[in-house]
PDB file of C-alpha atoms in Angstrom:
ATOM      1  CA  UNK B   1     -84.925 -44.106 210.318  1.00  0.00           C
ATOM      2  CA  UNK B   2     -87.360 -40.823 210.652  1.00  0.00           C
ATOM      3  CA  UNK B   3     -87.917 -40.245 207.691  1.00  0.00           C
ATOM      4  CA  UNK B   4     -86.515 -36.992 205.574  1.00  0.00           C
ATOM      5  CA  UNK B   5     -89.519 -33.686 206.113  1.00  0.00           C
ATOM      6  CA  UNK B   6     -89.699 -30.844 203.830  1.00  0.00           C
ATOM      7  CA  UNK B   7     -88.933 -28.331 205.241  1.00  0.00           C
ATOM      8  CA  UNK B   8     -88.987 -24.071 204.577  1.00  0.00           C
ATOM      9  CA  UNK B   9     -87.767 -21.299 206.029  1.00  0.00           C
ATOM     10  CA  UNK B  10     -91.240 -19.896 207.105  1.00  0.00           C
ATOM     11  CA  UNK B  11     -91.196 -23.127 209.892  1.00  0.00           C
ATOM     12  CA  UNK B  12     -87.952 -22.379 211.344  1.00  0.00           C
ATOM     13  CA  UNK B  13     -88.318 -18.507 211.584  1.00  0.00           C
ATOM     14  CA  UNK B  14     -88.929 -18.899 215.297  1.00  0.00           C
ATOM     15  CA  UNK B  15     -86.679 -21.083 216.315  1.00  0.00           C
ATOM     16  CA  UNK B  16     -83.659 -19.362 214.450  1.00  0.00           C
ATOM     17  CA  UNK B  17     -84.600 -16.117 216.543  1.00  0.00           C
ATOM     18  CA  UNK B  18     -84.049 -18.285 219.509  1.00  0.00           C
ATOM     19  CA  UNK B  19     -81.098 -20.080 218.715  1.00  0.00           C
ATOM     20  CA  UNK B  20     -77.320 -17.735 219.242  1.00  0.00           C
ATOM     21  CA  UNK B  21     -75.239 -19.670 216.992  1.00  0.00           C
ATOM     22  CA  UNK B  22     -71.843 -18.079 218.568  1.00  0.00           C
ATOM     23  CA  UNK B  23     -73.496 -20.506 222.119  1.00  0.00           C
ATOM     24  CA  UNK B  24     -73.112 -24.191 219.935  1.00  0.00           C
ATOM     25  CA  UNK B  25     -69.915 -25.478 219.618  1.00  0.00           C
ATOM     26  CA  UNK B  26     -69.974 -28.466 218.300  1.00  0.00           C
ATOM     27  CA  UNK B  27     -73.645 -30.145 215.828  1.00  0.00           C
ATOM     28  CA  UNK B  28     -74.256 -31.966 218.807  1.00  0.00           C
ATOM     29  CA  UNK B  29     -75.275 -28.938 220.442  1.00  0.00           C
ATOM     30  CA  UNK B  30     -77.237 -28.131 217.325  1.00  0.00           C
ATOM     31  CA  UNK B  31     -81.121 -27.339 218.934  1.00  0.00           C
ATOM     32  CA  UNK B  32     -83.359 -30.654 218.224  1.00  0.00           C
ATOM     33  CA  UNK B  33     -85.457 -28.118 216.783  1.00  0.00           C
ATOM     34  CA  UNK B  34     -83.069 -28.391 213.207  1.00  0.00           C
ATOM     35  CA  UNK B  35     -83.221 -32.236 213.381  1.00  0.00           C
ATOM     36  CA  UNK B  36     -84.573 -32.957 209.914  1.00  0.00           C
ATOM     37  CA  UNK B  37     -84.185 -37.016 209.751  1.00  0.00           C
ATOM     38  CA  UNK B  38     -81.809 -39.537 211.653  1.00  0.00           C
ATOM     39  CA  UNK B  39     -80.402 -43.194 211.487  1.00  0.00           C
ATOM     40  CA  UNK B  40     -78.180 -44.356 213.974  1.00  0.00           C
ATOM     41  CA  UNK B  41     -75.633 -41.437 214.067  1.00  0.00           C
ATOM     42  CA  UNK B  42     -76.332 -40.047 210.610  1.00  0.00           C
ATOM     43  CA  UNK B  43     -78.700 -36.888 211.053  1.00  0.00           C
ATOM     44  CA  UNK B  44     -79.355 -33.687 208.720  1.00  0.00           C
ATOM     45  CA  UNK B  45     -80.095 -30.852 209.914  1.00  0.00           C
ATOM     46  CA  UNK B  46     -82.272 -28.042 208.500  1.00  0.00           C
ATOM     47  CA  UNK B  47     -80.537 -24.690 207.183  1.00  0.00           C
ATOM     48  CA  UNK B  48     -81.367 -21.199 206.131  1.00  0.00           C
ATOM     49  CA  UNK B  49     -80.464 -21.910 202.247  1.00  0.00           C
ATOM     50  CA  UNK B  50     -84.408 -22.446 200.305  1.00  0.00           C
ATOM     51  CA  UNK B  51     -82.716 -19.881 198.369  1.00  0.00           C
ATOM     52  CA  UNK B  52     -82.818 -20.443 194.621  1.00  0.00           C
ATOM     53  CA  UNK B  53     -81.265 -18.022 191.937  1.00  0.00           C
ATOM     54  CA  UNK B  54     -83.694 -18.956 189.002  1.00  0.00           C
ATOM     55  CA  UNK B  55     -81.897 -17.079 187.237  1.00  0.00           C
ATOM     56  CA  UNK B  56     -78.572 -18.485 186.992  1.00  0.00           C
ATOM     57  CA  UNK B  57     -77.769 -20.379 183.694  1.00  0.00           C
ATOM     58  CA  UNK B  58     -74.545 -21.493 186.134  1.00  0.00           C
ATOM     59  CA  UNK B  59     -74.687 -24.237 188.476  1.00  0.00           C
ATOM     60  CA  UNK B  60     -72.039 -24.527 191.559  1.00  0.00           C
ATOM     61  CA  UNK B  61     -72.510 -27.911 193.120  1.00  0.00           C
ATOM     62  CA  UNK B  62     -71.021 -29.335 196.439  1.00  0.00           C
ATOM     63  CA  UNK B  63     -71.462 -32.131 198.509  1.00  0.00           C
ATOM     64  CA  UNK B  64     -73.384 -30.570 201.746  1.00  0.00           C
ATOM     65  CA  UNK B  65     -72.953 -27.631 203.837  1.00  0.00           C
ATOM     66  CA  UNK B  66     -70.877 -28.326 206.939  1.00  0.00           C
ATOM     67  CA  UNK B  67     -70.768 -27.090 211.299  1.00  0.00           C
ATOM     68  CA  UNK B  68     -69.380 -24.090 209.786  1.00  0.00           C
ATOM     69  CA  UNK B  69     -71.153 -22.810 207.706  1.00  0.00           C
ATOM     70  CA  UNK B  70     -74.962 -23.560 209.432  1.00  0.00           C
ATOM     71  CA  UNK B  71     -73.722 -21.125 212.099  1.00  0.00           C
ATOM     72  CA  UNK B  72     -72.702 -18.611 210.190  1.00  0.00           C
ATOM     73  CA  UNK B  73     -76.319 -19.067 207.662  1.00  0.00           C
ATOM     74  CA  UNK B  74     -77.985 -19.140 210.833  1.00  0.00           C
ATOM     75  CA  UNK B  75     -76.311 -16.070 211.860  1.00  0.00           C
ATOM     76  CA  UNK B  76     -76.769 -14.092 209.280  1.00  0.00           C
ATOM     77  CA  UNK B  77     -80.313 -14.601 208.495  1.00  0.00           C
ATOM     78  CA  UNK B  78     -81.246 -13.740 211.947  1.00  0.00           C
ATOM     79  CA  UNK B  79     -79.244 -10.014 211.683  1.00  0.00           C
ATOM     80  CA  UNK B  80     -81.381  -9.402 208.403  1.00  0.00           C
ATOM     81  CA  UNK B  81     -84.856 -10.844 209.788  1.00  0.00           C
ATOM     82  CA  UNK B  82     -84.008  -8.432 212.779  1.00  0.00           C
ATOM     83  CA  UNK B  83     -82.991  -5.713 210.661  1.00  0.00           C
ATOM     84  CA  UNK B  84     -86.472  -6.378 209.353  1.00  0.00           C
ATOM     85  CA  UNK B  85     -85.441  -7.757 205.575  1.00  0.00           C
ATOM     86  CA  UNK B  86     -87.759  -8.941 203.416  1.00  0.00           C
ATOM     87  CA  UNK B  87     -87.524 -12.671 203.129  1.00  0.00           C
ATOM     88  CA  UNK B  88     -86.472 -13.447 200.292  1.00  0.00           C
ATOM     89  CA  UNK B  89     -83.011 -10.544 200.825  1.00  0.00           C
ATOM     90  CA  UNK B  90     -82.509 -12.869 204.249  1.00  0.00           C
ATOM     91  CA  UNK B  91     -82.517 -15.930 202.475  1.00  0.00           C
ATOM     92  CA  UNK B  92     -80.312 -15.083 199.695  1.00  0.00           C
ATOM     93  CA  UNK B  93     -77.963 -13.163 202.028  1.00  0.00           C
ATOM     94  CA  UNK B  94     -78.252 -16.312 204.384  1.00  0.00           C
ATOM     95  CA  UNK B  95     -77.199 -19.029 201.134  1.00  0.00           C
ATOM     96  CA  UNK B  96     -74.419 -16.450 200.409  1.00  0.00           C
ATOM     97  CA  UNK B  97     -72.804 -15.190 203.351  1.00  0.00           C
ATOM     98  CA  UNK B  98     -68.767 -15.985 202.952  1.00  0.00           C
ATOM     99  CA  UNK B  99     -69.284 -18.291 199.892  1.00  0.00           C
ATOM    100  CA  UNK B 100     -65.530 -19.494 198.181  1.00  0.00           C
ATOM    101  CA  UNK B 101     -64.368 -16.886 199.886  1.00  0.00           C
ATOM    102  CA  UNK B 102     -60.609 -16.929 200.432  1.00  0.00           C
ATOM    103  CA  UNK B 103     -57.995 -18.608 198.089  1.00  0.00           C
ATOM    104  CA  UNK B 104     -60.131 -20.670 197.537  1.00  0.00           C
ATOM    105  CA  UNK B 105     -61.961 -18.010 194.772  1.00  0.00           C
ATOM    106  CA  UNK B 106     -59.667 -16.960 192.823  1.00  0.00           C
ATOM    107  CA  UNK B 107     -58.752 -20.973 191.954  1.00  0.00           C
ATOM    108  CA  UNK B 108     -62.236 -21.537 191.116  1.00  0.00           C
ATOM    109  CA  UNK B 109     -62.257 -18.470 188.828  1.00  0.00           C
ATOM    110  CA  UNK B 110     -59.227 -18.936 186.569  1.00  0.00           C
ATOM    111  CA  UNK B 111     -60.607 -23.639 185.686  1.00  0.00           C
ATOM    112  CA  UNK B 112     -64.247 -22.176 184.796  1.00  0.00           C
ATOM    113  CA  UNK B 113     -62.876 -19.287 182.736  1.00  0.00           C
ATOM    114  CA  UNK B 114     -59.859 -22.262 181.335  1.00  0.00           C
ATOM    115  CA  UNK B 115     -62.699 -24.449 180.486  1.00  0.00           C
ATOM    116  CA  UNK B 116     -64.334 -21.198 178.670  1.00  0.00           C
ATOM    117  CA  UNK B 117     -67.560 -20.733 180.411  1.00  0.00           C
ATOM    118  CA  UNK B 118     -67.232 -17.170 180.578  1.00  0.00           C
ATOM    119  CA  UNK B 119     -67.308 -16.623 176.395  1.00  0.00           C
ATOM    120  CA  UNK B 120     -70.841 -18.902 176.661  1.00  0.00           C
ATOM    121  CA  UNK B 121     -72.114 -16.952 179.814  1.00  0.00           C
ATOM    122  CA  UNK B 122     -71.645 -13.708 177.299  1.00  0.00           C
ATOM    123  CA  UNK B 123     -69.099 -12.172 180.381  1.00  0.00           C
ATOM    124  CA  UNK B 124     -65.348 -11.235 180.408  1.00  0.00           C
ATOM    125  CA  UNK B 125     -64.356 -13.758 183.349  1.00  0.00           C
ATOM    126  CA  UNK B 126     -65.992 -15.998 185.921  1.00  0.00           C
ATOM    127  CA  UNK B 127     -64.633 -12.611 188.575  1.00  0.00           C
ATOM    128  CA  UNK B 128     -67.453 -10.810 187.344  1.00  0.00           C
ATOM    129  CA  UNK B 129     -70.137 -14.160 188.657  1.00  0.00           C
ATOM    130  CA  UNK B 130     -68.714 -12.488 192.542  1.00  0.00           C
ATOM    131  CA  UNK B 131     -70.756  -8.559 191.530  1.00  0.00           C
ATOM    132  CA  UNK B 132     -71.930  -7.515 188.743  1.00  0.00           C
ATOM    133  CA  UNK B 133     -73.111 -10.652 187.106  1.00  0.00           C
ATOM    134  CA  UNK B 134     -73.736 -12.496 190.201  1.00  0.00           C
ATOM    135  CA  UNK B 135     -77.325 -13.203 188.765  1.00  0.00           C
ATOM    136  CA  UNK B 136     -75.909 -15.443 186.328  1.00  0.00           C
ATOM    137  CA  UNK B 137     -74.556 -18.143 189.153  1.00  0.00           C
ATOM    138  CA  UNK B 138     -75.974 -20.285 191.821  1.00  0.00           C
ATOM    139  CA  UNK B 139     -74.140 -21.767 194.259  1.00  0.00           C
ATOM    140  CA  UNK B 140     -76.082 -25.277 195.906  1.00  0.00           C
ATOM    141  CA  UNK B 141     -75.202 -28.574 197.417  1.00  0.00           C
ATOM    142  CA  UNK B 142     -76.675 -32.336 196.563  1.00  0.00           C
ATOM    143  CA  UNK B 143     -77.437 -32.371 200.073  1.00  0.00           C
ATOM    144  CA  UNK B 144     -78.629 -28.986 200.249  1.00  0.00           C
ATOM    145  CA  UNK B 145     -79.236 -28.840 204.458  1.00  0.00           C
ATOM    146  CA  UNK B 146     -76.381 -30.428 206.366  1.00  0.00           C
ATOM    147  CA  UNK B 147     -75.431 -33.849 207.445  1.00  0.00           C
ATOM    148  CA  UNK B 148     -73.172 -34.727 210.049  1.00  0.00           C
ATOM    149  CA  UNK B 149     -72.421 -38.360 210.991  1.00  0.00           C
ATOM    150  CA  UNK B 150     -71.122 -39.750 214.603  1.00  0.00           C
ATOM    151  CA  UNK B 151     -71.390 -35.468 214.856  1.00  0.00           C
ATOM    152  CA  UNK B 152     -68.726 -35.010 212.416  1.00  0.00           C
ATOM    153  CA  UNK B 153     -69.099 -33.307 208.856  1.00  0.00           C
ATOM    154  CA  UNK B 154     -70.261 -35.353 206.074  1.00  0.00           C
ATOM    155  CA  UNK B 155     -67.370 -35.997 203.669  1.00  0.00           C
ATOM    156  CA  UNK B 156     -68.932 -37.747 201.237  1.00  0.00           C
ATOM    157  CA  UNK B 157     -67.414 -41.251 201.165  1.00  0.00           C
ATOM    158  CA  UNK B 158     -69.033 -42.677 204.136  1.00  0.00           C
ATOM    159  CA  UNK B 159     -71.937 -43.664 204.355  1.00  0.00           C
ATOM    160  CA  UNK B 160     -72.679 -43.664 200.208  1.00  0.00           C
ATOM    161  CA  UNK B 161     -74.942 -41.046 199.470  1.00  0.00           C
ATOM    162  CA  UNK B 162     -76.382 -42.737 196.444  1.00  0.00           C
ATOM    163  CA  UNK B 163     -76.645 -46.342 198.521  1.00  0.00           C
ATOM    164  CA  UNK B 164     -78.413 -44.557 201.591  1.00  0.00           C
ATOM    165  CA  UNK B 165     -82.181 -44.086 202.239  1.00  0.00           C
ATOM    166  CA  UNK B 166     -81.682 -41.272 204.272  1.00  0.00           C
ATOM    167  CA  UNK B 167     -79.266 -39.687 201.418  1.00  0.00           C
ATOM    168  CA  UNK B 168     -81.626 -41.029 198.840  1.00  0.00           C
ATOM    169  CA  UNK B 169     -84.199 -38.579 200.259  1.00  0.00           C
ATOM    170  CA  UNK B 170     -82.207 -35.123 200.526  1.00  0.00           C
ATOM    171  CA  UNK B 171     -81.171 -35.723 197.140  1.00  0.00           C
ATOM    172  CA  UNK B 172     -84.463 -36.068 195.447  1.00  0.00           C
ATOM    173  CA  UNK B 173     -86.042 -33.915 197.590  1.00  0.00           C
ATOM    174  CA  UNK B 174     -84.255 -30.839 197.877  1.00  0.00           C
ATOM    175  CA  UNK B 175     -81.431 -30.926 195.179  1.00  0.00           C
ATOM    176  CA  UNK B 176     -84.359 -31.668 192.381  1.00  0.00           C
ATOM    177  CA  UNK B 177     -85.946 -29.053 193.447  1.00  0.00           C
ATOM    178  CA  UNK B 178     -83.645 -26.582 192.337  1.00  0.00           C
ATOM    179  CA  UNK B 179     -82.641 -28.253 189.041  1.00  0.00           C
ATOM    180  CA  UNK B 180     -86.407 -28.333 188.027  1.00  0.00           C
ATOM    181  CA  UNK B 181     -86.113 -24.941 188.334  1.00  0.00           C
ATOM    182  CA  UNK B 182     -82.609 -24.239 186.524  1.00  0.00           C
ATOM    183  CA  UNK B 183     -83.189 -27.038 183.513  1.00  0.00           C
ATOM    184  CA  UNK B 184     -81.499 -24.821 180.714  1.00  0.00           C
ATOM    185  CA  UNK B 185     -78.661 -24.321 183.334  1.00  0.00           C
ATOM    186  CA  UNK B 186     -75.239 -25.755 183.112  1.00  0.00           C
ATOM    187  CA  UNK B 187     -74.195 -27.860 186.302  1.00  0.00           C
ATOM    188  CA  UNK B 188     -70.377 -27.879 187.201  1.00  0.00           C
ATOM    189  CA  UNK B 189     -70.127 -30.775 190.494  1.00  0.00           C
ATOM    190  CA  UNK B 190     -66.986 -29.567 192.922  1.00  0.00           C
ATOM    191  CA  UNK B 191     -65.249 -32.499 193.610  1.00  0.00           C
ATOM    192  CA  UNK B 192     -66.236 -36.844 192.109  1.00  0.00           C
ATOM    193  CA  UNK B 193     -68.213 -37.645 194.742  1.00  0.00           C
ATOM    194  CA  UNK B 194     -70.877 -34.727 193.482  1.00  0.00           C
ATOM    195  CA  UNK B 195     -69.969 -35.919 189.660  1.00  0.00           C
ATOM    196  CA  UNK B 196     -71.795 -39.524 190.664  1.00  0.00           C
ATOM    197  CA  UNK B 197     -74.543 -38.087 192.661  1.00  0.00           C
ATOM    198  CA  UNK B 198     -75.186 -35.802 189.658  1.00  0.00           C
ATOM    199  CA  UNK B 199     -75.050 -38.421 187.570  1.00  0.00           C
ATOM    200  CA  UNK B 200     -77.660 -40.913 189.813  1.00  0.00           C
ATOM    201  CA  UNK B 201     -80.472 -37.379 189.276  1.00  0.00           C
ATOM    202  CA  UNK B 202     -79.510 -37.461 185.692  1.00  0.00           C
ATOM    203  CA  UNK B 203     -80.454 -41.522 185.146  1.00  0.00           C
ATOM    204  CA  UNK B 204     -83.660 -40.550 187.720  1.00  0.00           C
ATOM    205  CA  UNK B 205     -84.502 -37.336 185.121  1.00  0.00           C
ATOM    206  CA  UNK B 206     -83.712 -34.653 187.204  1.00  0.00           C
ATOM    207  CA  UNK B 207     -80.971 -32.618 185.062  1.00  0.00           C
ATOM    208  CA  UNK B 208     -79.733 -33.325 182.056  1.00  0.00           C
ATOM    209  CA  UNK B 209     -76.319 -35.141 182.080  1.00  0.00           C
ATOM    210  CA  UNK B 210     -74.701 -33.188 178.261  1.00  0.00           C
ATOM    211  CA  UNK B 211     -75.397 -30.205 180.958  1.00  0.00           C
ATOM    212  CA  UNK B 212     -73.318 -32.114 183.507  1.00  0.00           C
ATOM    213  CA  UNK B 213     -69.483 -30.641 183.171  1.00  0.00           C
ATOM    214  CA  UNK B 214     -67.720 -33.311 184.663  1.00  0.00           C
ATOM    215  CA  UNK B 215     -63.486 -33.225 185.146  1.00  0.00           C
ATOM    216  CA  UNK B 216     -62.673 -29.597 186.514  1.00  0.00           C
ATOM    217  CA  UNK B 217     -60.770 -30.144 189.621  1.00  0.00           C
ATOM    218  CA  UNK B 218     -62.344 -28.735 192.596  1.00  0.00           C
ATOM    219  CA  UNK B 219     -60.920 -25.398 194.197  1.00  0.00           C
ATOM    220  CA  UNK B 220     -59.360 -25.862 197.341  1.00  0.00           C
ATOM    221  CA  UNK B 221     -56.083 -24.965 198.028  1.00  0.00           C
ATOM    222  CA  UNK B 222     -55.420 -28.317 199.168  1.00  0.00           C
ATOM    223  CA  UNK B 223     -55.717 -29.652 195.321  1.00  0.00           C
ATOM    224  CA  UNK B 224     -53.362 -27.233 193.977  1.00  0.00           C
ATOM    225  CA  UNK B 225     -50.796 -29.285 192.088  1.00  0.00           C
ATOM    226  CA  UNK B 226     -54.756 -30.655 189.708  1.00  0.00           C
ATOM    227  CA  UNK B 227     -55.133 -27.310 189.128  1.00  0.00           C
ATOM    228  CA  UNK B 228     -51.637 -25.976 188.475  1.00  0.00           C
ATOM    229  CA  UNK B 229     -51.287 -28.786 185.893  1.00  0.00           C
ATOM    230  CA  UNK B 230     -55.519 -28.605 184.642  1.00  0.00           C
ATOM    231  CA  UNK B 231     -54.217 -24.985 184.465  1.00  0.00           C
ATOM    232  CA  UNK B 232     -51.041 -25.777 182.032  1.00  0.00           C
ATOM    233  CA  UNK B 233     -49.498 -23.961 184.848  1.00  0.00           C
ATOM    234  CA  UNK B 234     -47.244 -27.147 185.275  1.00  0.00           C
ATOM    235  CA  UNK B 235     -45.513 -30.026 183.284  1.00  0.00           C
ATOM    236  CA  UNK B 236     -46.620 -33.169 183.362  1.00  0.00           C
ATOM    237  CA  UNK B 237     -43.158 -35.080 184.195  1.00  0.00           C
ATOM    238  CA  UNK B 238     -43.210 -32.778 187.452  1.00  0.00           C
ATOM    239  CA  UNK B 239     -46.661 -34.204 189.072  1.00  0.00           C
ATOM    240  CA  UNK B 240     -46.102 -35.866 191.934  1.00  0.00           C
ATOM    241  CA  UNK B 241     -47.540 -39.671 192.260  1.00  0.00           C
ATOM    242  CA  UNK B 242     -50.712 -38.547 193.722  1.00  0.00           C
ATOM    243  CA  UNK B 243     -51.789 -36.789 190.354  1.00  0.00           C
ATOM    244  CA  UNK B 244     -52.983 -38.380 187.530  1.00  0.00           C
ATOM    245  CA  UNK B 245     -51.699 -36.340 184.808  1.00  0.00           C
ATOM    246  CA  UNK B 246     -53.055 -38.945 182.265  1.00  0.00           C
ATOM    247  CA  UNK B 247     -56.847 -38.631 184.058  1.00  0.00           C
ATOM    248  CA  UNK B 248     -56.671 -34.434 183.987  1.00  0.00           C
ATOM    249  CA  UNK B 249     -55.692 -34.480 180.409  1.00  0.00           C
ATOM    250  CA  UNK B 250     -58.632 -36.297 178.877  1.00  0.00           C
ATOM    251  CA  UNK B 251     -60.810 -34.264 181.860  1.00  0.00           C
ATOM    252  CA  UNK B 252     -59.657 -31.738 180.011  1.00  0.00           C
ATOM    253  CA  UNK B 253     -60.350 -33.004 176.868  1.00  0.00           C
ATOM    254  CA  UNK B 254     -64.226 -33.812 177.457  1.00  0.00           C
ATOM    255  CA  UNK B 255     -64.643 -30.796 179.096  1.00  0.00           C
ATOM    256  CA  UNK B 256     -63.714 -29.153 175.650  1.00  0.00           C
ATOM    257  CA  UNK B 257     -66.530 -31.505 173.983  1.00  0.00           C
ATOM    258  CA  UNK B 258     -69.109 -30.744 175.954  1.00  0.00           C
ATOM    259  CA  UNK B 259     -68.328 -26.769 175.909  1.00  0.00           C
ATOM    260  CA  UNK B 260     -68.930 -27.451 172.080  1.00  0.00           C
ATOM    261  CA  UNK B 261     -71.628 -29.207 172.333  1.00  0.00           C
ATOM    262  CA  UNK B 262     -73.033 -25.985 174.207  1.00  0.00           C
ATOM    263  CA  UNK B 263     -72.215 -23.687 170.904  1.00  0.00           C
ATOM    264  CA  UNK B 264     -68.420 -22.576 172.566  1.00  0.00           C
ATOM    265  CA  UNK B 265     -66.304 -22.922 169.751  1.00  0.00           C
TER     266      UNK B 265
END
């Protein structure tokens, strides 16, 4: 296995300028210079996601950027550099281009407001996190850089990121540094695999376990029934066999308790 190397934008700036993401159709076509680590069919590639919003109080955590996000981030970084933007502006723009756009955003806002995160943040609604209160939110992934398995986006299932050395190193080298810069934030894992990874990191002292808000359904439209039940928009009696209403009830209750512990009555 090639050991992961710590990466920063300054080392990849020239390569990004020389790369046309619109000419790259698959992960296999990403130039070799972006490769950070590989083991068998597993590989991680650099993305200009170095930016950390150090004023954030809420951190939304996904699994890993995908190929489309890689292309969008490289495209935006190139555009900003060509305009002569300062590096911090380049990285902020690359990081947040298209973040939670489309139908996923209203779902996310509804879920965060439902557990009273807007009250903890001192704002009227988490909708303003995408506008005037953007300084309160940081968006990241437990695996900061895109991971591909046999040329496909890594989905968190196989291989297990908690037992795979390459992925463990990515977790500890990159996410740990972000968490260290945001010790007073709360962390919302988007999906159960992310939650397991945050717990693994908490056991290693990377972040405080009481600041992990487990149980919020993933805001994807594919999760519509779970979201509707979590928000009280659907009766338990009408749930399909694919949705565990009792588990969602338990998650919601645990979240209320955790928010109370954070000072939200």
